[in-house]
mmCIF file of C-alpha atoms in Angstrom:
data_model
loop_
_atom_site.group_PDB
_atom_site.id
_atom_site.type_symbol
_atom_site.label_atom_id
_atom_site.label_comp_id
_atom_site.label_asym_id
_atom_site.label_seq_id
_atom_site.Cartn_x
_atom_site.Cartn_y
_atom_site.Cartn_z
ATOM 1 C CA MET M 1 28.695 173.541 -74.447
ATOM 2 C CA ASP M 2 29.753 176.476 -76.636
ATOM 3 C CA ASN M 3 28.743 179.538 -74.608
ATOM 4 C CA LYS M 4 30.151 182.204 -76.893
ATOM 5 C CA MET M 5 26.546 182.893 -77.872
ATOM 6 C CA CYS M 6 25.361 183.313 -74.273
ATOM 7 C CA PRO M 7 25.559 186.728 -72.641
ATOM 8 C CA ASN M 8 27.418 186.851 -69.334
ATOM 9 C CA ASP M 9 25.332 186.878 -66.142
ATOM 10 C CA GLU M 10 25.499 190.685 -65.741
ATOM 11 C CA TYR M 11 23.208 193.096 -67.554
ATOM 12 C CA ASP M 12 23.919 196.756 -68.322
ATOM 13 C CA ILE M 13 21.036 199.235 -68.551
ATOM 14 C CA ASP M 14 21.711 202.998 -68.800
ATOM 15 C CA SER M 15 25.389 202.252 -68.116
ATOM 16 C CA ARG M 16 24.511 200.670 -64.788
ATOM 17 C CA HIS M 17 25.323 197.094 -63.798
ATOM 18 C CA TYR M 18 22.332 194.949 -62.958
ATOM 19 C CA LYS M 19 22.653 191.374 -61.710
ATOM 20 C CA LEU M 20 20.108 188.650 -62.246
ATOM 21 C CA ALA M 21 17.826 187.764 -59.309
ATOM 22 C CA HIS M 22 18.575 191.051 -57.548
ATOM 23 C CA ALA M 23 15.862 193.604 -56.632
ATOM 24 C CA TYR M 24 16.462 197.286 -57.341
ATOM 25 C CA ILE M 25 14.541 200.283 -55.968
ATOM 26 C CA PRO M 26 14.838 203.540 -57.907
ATOM 27 C CA TYR M 27 16.073 206.485 -55.833
ATOM 28 C CA GLN M 28 13.332 208.962 -54.930
ATOM 29 C CA ASN M 29 13.964 212.634 -55.616
ATOM 30 C CA MET M 30 11.603 215.008 -53.819
ATOM 31 C CA CYS M 31 10.066 217.427 -56.267
ATOM 32 C CA LYS M 32 6.456 218.444 -55.822
ATOM 33 C CA ILE M 33 4.614 217.859 -52.523
ATOM 34 C CA TYR M 34 0.908 217.828 -51.631
ATOM 35 C CA ASP M 35 -0.562 220.559 -49.459
ATOM 36 C CA LEU M 36 -0.811 219.304 -45.906
ATOM 37 C CA LYS M 37 -4.535 218.570 -45.803
ATOM 38 C CA GLU M 38 -4.328 216.526 -49.006
ATOM 39 C CA ALA M 39 -1.159 214.768 -47.786
ATOM 40 C CA LEU M 40 -2.870 213.619 -44.577
ATOM 41 C CA CYS M 41 -5.902 212.350 -46.523
ATOM 42 C CA LYS M 42 -3.826 210.596 -49.162
ATOM 43 C CA GLY M 43 -1.398 209.142 -46.663
ATOM 44 C CA THR M 44 1.706 210.575 -48.282
ATOM 45 C CA LEU M 45 3.380 213.941 -48.815
ATOM 46 C CA PHE M 46 4.769 212.846 -52.178
ATOM 47 C CA PRO M 47 2.594 212.541 -55.314
ATOM 48 C CA GLU M 48 5.049 210.015 -56.731
ATOM 49 C CA LEU M 49 4.251 207.666 -53.828
ATOM 50 C CA TYR M 50 0.460 207.945 -54.019
ATOM 51 C CA MET M 51 -0.687 204.615 -55.462
ATOM 52 C CA PRO M 52 -4.005 203.534 -53.948
ATOM 53 C CA TYR M 53 -5.156 199.992 -54.696
ATOM 54 C CA LYS M 54 -7.886 200.335 -57.285
ATOM 55 C CA LYS M 55 -10.137 197.662 -58.789
ATOM 56 C CA TYR M 56 -7.902 196.502 -61.722
ATOM 57 C CA ASP M 57 -9.525 197.390 -65.050
ATOM 58 C CA ARG M 58 -8.410 194.549 -67.381
ATOM 59 C CA ARG M 59 -8.626 196.688 -70.489
ATOM 60 C CA LYS M 60 -6.682 199.678 -69.154
ATOM 61 C CA LYS M 61 -2.963 198.991 -68.621
ATOM 62 C CA TYR M 62 -1.672 200.787 -65.529
ATOM 63 C CA MET I 1 -15.901 220.500 -28.599
ATOM 64 C CA ASP I 2 -15.730 223.980 -29.993
ATOM 65 C CA TYR I 3 -15.012 224.468 -33.664
ATOM 66 C CA ASN I 4 -11.720 226.290 -33.187
ATOM 67 C CA GLN I 5 -10.349 223.506 -31.011
ATOM 68 C CA VAL I 6 -11.132 220.872 -33.634
ATOM 69 C CA LYS I 7 -9.648 223.086 -36.366
ATOM 70 C CA LEU I 8 -6.445 223.495 -34.358
ATOM 71 C CA LEU I 9 -6.236 219.750 -33.680
ATOM 72 C CA GLN I 10 -6.732 219.077 -37.384
ATOM 73 C CA GLU I 11 -3.910 221.435 -38.247
ATOM 74 C CA ILE I 12 -1.627 219.812 -35.643
ATOM 75 C CA MET I 13 -2.331 216.413 -37.209
ATOM 76 C CA GLU I 14 -1.609 217.716 -40.719
ATOM 77 C CA VAL I 15 1.715 219.297 -39.754
ATOM 78 C CA GLY I 16 2.602 216.307 -37.601
ATOM 79 C CA PHE I 17 2.033 213.946 -40.520
ATOM 80 C CA ALA I 18 4.151 216.100 -42.837
ATOM 81 C CA LEU I 19 6.949 215.890 -40.248
ATOM 82 C CA ILE I 20 6.749 212.096 -40.265
ATOM 83 C CA GLU I 21 7.063 212.161 -44.048
ATOM 84 C CA THR I 22 10.009 214.565 -44.166
ATOM 85 C CA ASN I 23 11.651 212.564 -41.368
ATOM 86 C CA LEU I 24 11.408 209.329 -43.350
ATOM 87 C CA TYR I 25 12.648 211.034 -46.518
ATOM 88 C CA LEU I 26 15.591 212.666 -44.711
ATOM 89 C CA ASP I 27 16.612 209.328 -43.199
ATOM 90 C CA THR I 28 17.570 208.210 -46.695
ATOM 91 C CA HIS I 29 18.371 211.639 -48.150
ATOM 92 C CA PRO I 30 20.279 213.399 -45.326
ATOM 93 C CA THR I 31 21.900 215.920 -47.654
ATOM 94 C CA ASP I 32 18.687 217.078 -49.357
ATOM 95 C CA GLU I 33 18.698 220.689 -48.183
ATOM 96 C CA ARG I 34 15.281 221.498 -49.578
ATOM 97 C CA ALA I 35 13.740 218.627 -47.618
ATOM 98 C CA LEU I 36 15.620 219.729 -44.501
ATOM 99 C CA MET I 37 14.355 223.306 -44.862
ATOM 100 C CA LEU I 38 10.830 221.962 -45.306
ATOM 101 C CA HIS I 39 11.208 219.814 -42.204
ATOM 102 C CA ASN I 40 12.467 222.717 -40.090
ATOM 103 C CA THR I 41 9.630 224.942 -41.283
ATOM 104 C CA HIS I 42 7.092 222.322 -40.288
ATOM 105 C CA SER I 43 8.876 221.780 -36.999
ATOM 106 C CA ARG I 44 8.602 225.450 -36.041
ATOM 107 C CA LYS I 45 4.954 225.440 -37.119
ATOM 108 C CA TYR I 46 4.268 222.320 -35.054
ATOM 109 C CA ASN I 47 5.790 223.803 -31.895
ATOM 110 C CA ASP I 48 3.822 226.998 -32.370
ATOM 111 C CA LEU I 49 0.553 225.101 -32.836
ATOM 112 C CA TYR I 50 1.350 222.829 -29.889
ATOM 113 C CA ASN I 51 1.914 225.794 -27.579
ATOM 114 C CA ARG I 52 -1.138 227.642 -28.848
ATOM 115 C CA TYR I 53 -3.279 224.560 -28.253
ATOM 116 C CA SER I 54 -2.041 223.784 -24.761
ATOM 117 C CA SER I 55 -2.185 227.381 -23.523
ATOM 118 C CA LYS I 56 -5.821 227.558 -24.605
ATOM 119 C CA TYR I 57 -7.165 224.030 -24.077
ATOM 120 C CA GLY I 58 -4.730 222.378 -21.722
ATOM 121 C CA PRO I 59 -2.136 219.667 -22.359
ATOM 122 C CA LEU I 60 -2.320 217.891 -25.740
ATOM 123 C CA THR I 61 -0.355 214.946 -24.392
ATOM 124 C CA TYR I 62 0.312 213.649 -20.881
ATOM 125 C CA THR I 63 3.672 215.399 -20.835
ATOM 126 C CA GLY I 64 2.021 218.848 -21.006
ATOM 127 C CA MET I 65 1.444 221.179 -18.073
ATOM 128 C CA SER I 66 -2.045 221.790 -16.774
ATOM 129 C CA ARG I 67 -4.059 224.211 -14.717
ATOM 130 C CA CYS I 68 -6.102 222.890 -11.823
ATOM 131 C CA PRO I 69 -8.151 220.711 -12.037
ATOM 132 C CA TRP I 70 -6.077 218.358 -14.261
ATOM 133 C CA GLU I 71 -7.189 219.306 -17.757
ATOM 134 C CA TYR I 72 -5.931 216.210 -19.555
ATOM 135 C CA ILE I 73 -9.142 214.325 -18.795
ATOM 136 C CA GLN I 74 -11.437 217.185 -19.750
ATOM 137 C CA GLY I 75 -13.206 217.125 -23.082
ATOM 138 C CA PRO I 76 -13.578 214.320 -25.617
ATOM 139 C CA TRP I 77 -10.910 211.700 -26.271
ATOM 140 C CA PRO I 78 -9.263 211.684 -29.728
ATOM 141 C CA TRP I 79 -11.458 208.877 -31.032
ATOM 142 C CA GLU I 80 -14.585 210.753 -30.002
ATOM 143 C CA ILE I 81 -13.805 213.781 -32.144
ATOM 144 C CA GLU I 82 -15.537 214.231 -35.493
ATOM 145 C CA TYR I 83 -12.939 215.526 -37.932
ATOM 146 C CA GLU I 84 -13.652 216.918 -41.365
ATOM 147 C CA LYS I 85 -13.996 214.141 -43.965
ATOM 148 C CA CYS I 86 -11.356 213.641 -46.696
ATOM 149 C CA HIS I 87 -12.698 214.417 -50.163
ATOM 150 C CA TRP I 88 -10.012 212.676 -52.155
ATOM 151 C CA ASP I 89 -11.134 209.264 -53.348
#
């Protein structure tokens, strides 16, 4: 089968190598933090990690 | 339980939780100096609160010292304390 047309199995995004079927987790950089009372209530010190499960609103895309 | 004791316990929980968070972050970001400074600040605060609590109300945990009679069993247990409600959703 002529596979000149097919891309190789590795993918480059933002000059980084990504392989198929691999999971990637972006690296967290601490920036802002909640005040302590809010952090305890929300269950995290980091706003970027606050993602409560909400009833999914079909129309709105999260 | 008097109001000041509950307030102090609340503060100890808040600082304690922040320490858990900075601990977890530092585990994967050991060179993040800002996070380390934050952790050390909270650590000092926690020790201060811990000492203030136990000198006034007796040991917070079983490892603390106590006057006589043994103060650890005085007063309500943690699950019997009414803390202030969260007002975030």
